[in-house]
Short mmCIF file of C-alpha atoms and ligand atoms in Angstrom, two decimals:
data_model
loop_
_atom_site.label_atom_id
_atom_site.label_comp_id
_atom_site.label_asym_id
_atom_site.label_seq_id
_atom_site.Cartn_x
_atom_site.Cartn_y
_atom_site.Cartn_z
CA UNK A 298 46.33 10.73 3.63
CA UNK A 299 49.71 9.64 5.00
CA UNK A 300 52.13 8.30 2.70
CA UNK A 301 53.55 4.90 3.46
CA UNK A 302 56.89 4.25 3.70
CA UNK A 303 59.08 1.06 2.24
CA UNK A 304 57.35 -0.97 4.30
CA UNK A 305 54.19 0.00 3.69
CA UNK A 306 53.57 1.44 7.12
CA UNK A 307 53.31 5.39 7.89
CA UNK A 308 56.73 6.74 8.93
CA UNK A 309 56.98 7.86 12.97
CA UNK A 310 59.70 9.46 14.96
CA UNK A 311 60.14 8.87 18.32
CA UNK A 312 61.22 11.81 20.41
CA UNK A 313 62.96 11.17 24.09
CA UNK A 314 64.72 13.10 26.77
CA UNK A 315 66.00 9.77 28.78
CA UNK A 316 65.62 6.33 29.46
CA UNK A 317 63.24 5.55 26.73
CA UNK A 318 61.05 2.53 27.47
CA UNK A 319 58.13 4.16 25.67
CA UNK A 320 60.09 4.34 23.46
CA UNK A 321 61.52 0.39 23.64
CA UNK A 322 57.53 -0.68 23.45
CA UNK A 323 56.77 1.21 20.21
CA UNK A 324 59.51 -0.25 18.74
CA UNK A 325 58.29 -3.42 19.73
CA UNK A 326 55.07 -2.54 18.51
CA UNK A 327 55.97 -0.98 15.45
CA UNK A 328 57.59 -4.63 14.69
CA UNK A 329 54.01 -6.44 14.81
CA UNK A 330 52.17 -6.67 11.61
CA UNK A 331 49.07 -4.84 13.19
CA UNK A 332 51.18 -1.70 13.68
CA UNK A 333 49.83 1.32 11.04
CA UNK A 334 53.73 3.10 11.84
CA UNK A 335 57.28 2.27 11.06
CA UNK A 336 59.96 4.06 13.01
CA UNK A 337 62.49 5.46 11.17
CA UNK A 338 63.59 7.84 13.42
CA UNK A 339 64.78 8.49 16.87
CA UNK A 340 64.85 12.30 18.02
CA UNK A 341 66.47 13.43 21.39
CA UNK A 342 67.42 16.86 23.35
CA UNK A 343 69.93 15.20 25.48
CA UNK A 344 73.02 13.74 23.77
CA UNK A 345 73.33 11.52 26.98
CA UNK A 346 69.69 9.68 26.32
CA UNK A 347 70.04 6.21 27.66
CA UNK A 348 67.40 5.81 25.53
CA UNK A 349 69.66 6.57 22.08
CA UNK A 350 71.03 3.28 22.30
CA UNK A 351 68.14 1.37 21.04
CA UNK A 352 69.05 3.54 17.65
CA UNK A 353 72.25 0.94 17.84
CA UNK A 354 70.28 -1.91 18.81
CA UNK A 355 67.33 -1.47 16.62
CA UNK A 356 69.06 0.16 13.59
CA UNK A 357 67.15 3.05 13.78
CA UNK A 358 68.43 5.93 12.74
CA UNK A 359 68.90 9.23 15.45
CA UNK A 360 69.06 12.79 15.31
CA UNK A 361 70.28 14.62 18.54
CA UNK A 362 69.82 18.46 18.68
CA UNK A 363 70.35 20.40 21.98
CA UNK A 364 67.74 22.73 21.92
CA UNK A 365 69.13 25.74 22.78
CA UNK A 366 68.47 27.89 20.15
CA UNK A 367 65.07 26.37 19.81
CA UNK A 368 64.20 27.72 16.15
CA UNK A 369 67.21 26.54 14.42
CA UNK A 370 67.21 22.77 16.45
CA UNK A 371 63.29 22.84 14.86
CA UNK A 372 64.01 23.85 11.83
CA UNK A 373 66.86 21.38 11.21
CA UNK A 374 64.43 18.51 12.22
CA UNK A 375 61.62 19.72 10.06
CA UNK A 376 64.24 19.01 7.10
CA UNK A 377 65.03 16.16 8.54
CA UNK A 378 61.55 15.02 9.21
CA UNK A 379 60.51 15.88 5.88
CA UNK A 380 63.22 14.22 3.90
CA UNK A 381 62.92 11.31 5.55
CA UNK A 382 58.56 11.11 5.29
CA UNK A 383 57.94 11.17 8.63
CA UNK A 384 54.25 11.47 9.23
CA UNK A 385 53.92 11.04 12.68
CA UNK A 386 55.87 12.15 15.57
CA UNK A 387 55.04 10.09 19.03
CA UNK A 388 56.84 12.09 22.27
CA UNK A 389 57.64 9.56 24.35
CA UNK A 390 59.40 11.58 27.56
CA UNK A 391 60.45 14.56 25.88
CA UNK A 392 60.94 17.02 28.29
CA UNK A 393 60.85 20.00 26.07
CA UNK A 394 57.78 22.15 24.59
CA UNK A 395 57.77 21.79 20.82
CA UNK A 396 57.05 25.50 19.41
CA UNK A 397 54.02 26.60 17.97
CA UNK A 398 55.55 26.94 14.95
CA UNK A 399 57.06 23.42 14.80
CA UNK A 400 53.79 22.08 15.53
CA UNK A 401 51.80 24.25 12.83
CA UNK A 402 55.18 23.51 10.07
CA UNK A 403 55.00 19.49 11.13
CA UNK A 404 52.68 18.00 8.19
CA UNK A 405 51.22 15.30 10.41
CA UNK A 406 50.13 14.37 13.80
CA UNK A 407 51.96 14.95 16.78
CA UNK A 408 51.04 12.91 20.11
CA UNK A 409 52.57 12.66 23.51
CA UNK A 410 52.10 10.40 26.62
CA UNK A 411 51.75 11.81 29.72
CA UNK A 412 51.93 10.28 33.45
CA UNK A 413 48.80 11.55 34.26
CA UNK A 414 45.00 11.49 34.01
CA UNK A 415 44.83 15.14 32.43
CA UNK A 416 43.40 17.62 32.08
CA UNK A 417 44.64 16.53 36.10
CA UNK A 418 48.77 17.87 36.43
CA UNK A 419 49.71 18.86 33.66
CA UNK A 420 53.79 19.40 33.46
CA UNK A 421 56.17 18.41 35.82
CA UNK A 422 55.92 15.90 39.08
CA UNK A 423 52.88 14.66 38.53
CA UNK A 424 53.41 11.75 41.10
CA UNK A 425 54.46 13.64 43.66
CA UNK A 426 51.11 16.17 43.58
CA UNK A 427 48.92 13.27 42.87
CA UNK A 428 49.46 11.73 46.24
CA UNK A 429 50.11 15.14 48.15
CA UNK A 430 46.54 15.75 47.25
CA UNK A 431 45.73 12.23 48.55
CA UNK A 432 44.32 10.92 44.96
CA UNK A 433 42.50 7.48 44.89
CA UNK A 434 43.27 7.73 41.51
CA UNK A 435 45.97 8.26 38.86
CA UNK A 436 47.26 7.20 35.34
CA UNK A 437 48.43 8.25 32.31
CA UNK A 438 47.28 10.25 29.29
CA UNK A 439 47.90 9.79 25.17
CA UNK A 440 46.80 13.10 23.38
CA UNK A 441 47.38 14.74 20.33
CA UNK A 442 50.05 17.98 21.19
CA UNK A 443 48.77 21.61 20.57
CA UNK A 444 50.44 24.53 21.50
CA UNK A 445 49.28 24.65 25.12
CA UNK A 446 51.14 22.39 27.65
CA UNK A 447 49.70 18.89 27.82
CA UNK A 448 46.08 20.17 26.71
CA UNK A 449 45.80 18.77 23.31
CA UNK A 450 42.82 16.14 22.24
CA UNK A 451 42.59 13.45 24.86
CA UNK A 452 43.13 9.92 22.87
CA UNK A 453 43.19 7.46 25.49
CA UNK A 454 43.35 7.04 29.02
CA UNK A 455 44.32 4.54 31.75
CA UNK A 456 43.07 4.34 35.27
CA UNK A 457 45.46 3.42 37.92
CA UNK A 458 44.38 3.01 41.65
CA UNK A 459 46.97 4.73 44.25
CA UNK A 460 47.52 2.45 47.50
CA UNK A 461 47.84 3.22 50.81
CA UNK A 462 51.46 2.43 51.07
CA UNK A 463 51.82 4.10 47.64
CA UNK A 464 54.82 6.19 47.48
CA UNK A 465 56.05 8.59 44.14
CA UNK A 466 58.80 5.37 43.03
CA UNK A 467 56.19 2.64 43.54
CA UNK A 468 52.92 5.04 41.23
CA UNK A 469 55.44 5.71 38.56
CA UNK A 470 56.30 2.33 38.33
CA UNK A 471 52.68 0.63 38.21
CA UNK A 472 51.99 3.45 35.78
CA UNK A 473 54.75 3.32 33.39
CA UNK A 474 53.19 -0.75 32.85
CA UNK A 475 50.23 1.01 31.55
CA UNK A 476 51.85 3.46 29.74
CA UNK A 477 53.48 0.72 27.68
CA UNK A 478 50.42 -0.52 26.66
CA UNK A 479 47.95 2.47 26.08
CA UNK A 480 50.62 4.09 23.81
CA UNK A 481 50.58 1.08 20.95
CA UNK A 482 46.72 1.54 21.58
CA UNK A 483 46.16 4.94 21.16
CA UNK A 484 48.19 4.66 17.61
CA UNK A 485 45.67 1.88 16.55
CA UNK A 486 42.78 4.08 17.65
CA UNK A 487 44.04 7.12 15.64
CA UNK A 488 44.32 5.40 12.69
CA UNK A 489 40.94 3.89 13.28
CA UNK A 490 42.49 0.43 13.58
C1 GAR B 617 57.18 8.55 31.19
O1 GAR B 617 56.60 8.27 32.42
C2 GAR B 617 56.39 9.61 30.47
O2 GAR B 617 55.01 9.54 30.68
C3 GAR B 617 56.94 10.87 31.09
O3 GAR B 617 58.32 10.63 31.21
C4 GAR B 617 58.54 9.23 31.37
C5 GAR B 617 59.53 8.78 30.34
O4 GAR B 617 59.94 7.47 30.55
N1 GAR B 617 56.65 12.01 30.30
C6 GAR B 617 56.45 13.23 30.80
O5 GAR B 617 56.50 13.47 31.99
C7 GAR B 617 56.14 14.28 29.78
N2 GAR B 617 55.71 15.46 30.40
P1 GAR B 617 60.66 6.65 29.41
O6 GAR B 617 61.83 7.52 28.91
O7 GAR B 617 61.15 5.41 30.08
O8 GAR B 617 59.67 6.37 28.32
#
């Protein structure tokens, strides 16, 4: 079992690549007393993260790496992960693929959210090819992260319906609001909660 932290609540990192508004609404969630994690830490690729501020706002601490020699940015934030008792790691528009061995090394569980109903597009532009292939349909996707691309365990989905008038702006908008919520879900339902 997961060890808590101070607060009695399992210790998460948040990994982002930009804005971060996933990342904003598990913070908020984390807050509530319902909430299994803590965040303790916020993890980016991209020094310029809009997202990085909420490690100001929220006093949350931040570690930024650059990726670009992969195994020595993941093996720097395995120590870091490790001496800080992070258990779970939520990816919350982090546009790079996590290693094998990073994922095998990471003592806990990994998930990601994706702006899709997978196994439907998987990577990039997902809005785009959704309505190019005139879907009725679209959503978004928590899952636990395996080595493959977007393929691990399927938590928790959410249906969106795609308008008429729907263009890529408008979908990505109506399904980030779901996105918000499913990802706060999807962390009660993996700790049975
Ligand atoms: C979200 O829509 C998320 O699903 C997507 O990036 C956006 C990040 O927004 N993730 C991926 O495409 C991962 N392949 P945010 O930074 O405002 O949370």
């Amino acid at each position: 079992m997961a060890q808590s932290t101070g607060y009695n609540k399992i210790g998460a990192a948040v990994f982002i690549s930009g804005r971060g508004s996933n990342l904003k609404s598990l913070i908020k969630f984390s807050k509530t007393k319902k909430s299994p994690i803590s965040i303790e830490f916020i993890v980016s690729n991209n020094f310029k993260a809009k997202g990085l501020n909420y490690s100001r706002i929220y006093k949350i601490k931040k570690k930024v790496l650059n990726f670009k020699e992969k195994n020595l940015s993941e093996s720097k934030l395995l120590y870091v992960l490790k001496q800080n008792n992070i258990r779970i790691i939520c990816l919350a528009g982090f546009m790079k693929i996590l290693s094998k061995n990073f994922i095998k090394k990471f003592n806990g569980k990994i998930l990601n959210i994706h702006p899709s109903l997978l196994p439907k597009y998987k990577g990039l532009n997902t809005h785009k090819r959704a309505l190019l292939n005139k879907e009725k349909y679209s959503g978004c996707t928590v899952h636990f992260v395996n080595s493959r691309l977007d393929s691990g365990k399927i938590i928790l989905q959410k249906r969106v319906r795609i308008s008429k008038s729907e263009t890529e702006t408008s979908l990505a908008k109506k399904i980030l609001v779901q996105e918000h919520k499913i990802y706060p879900k999807a962390i009660l339902k993996v700790f049975n909660l």
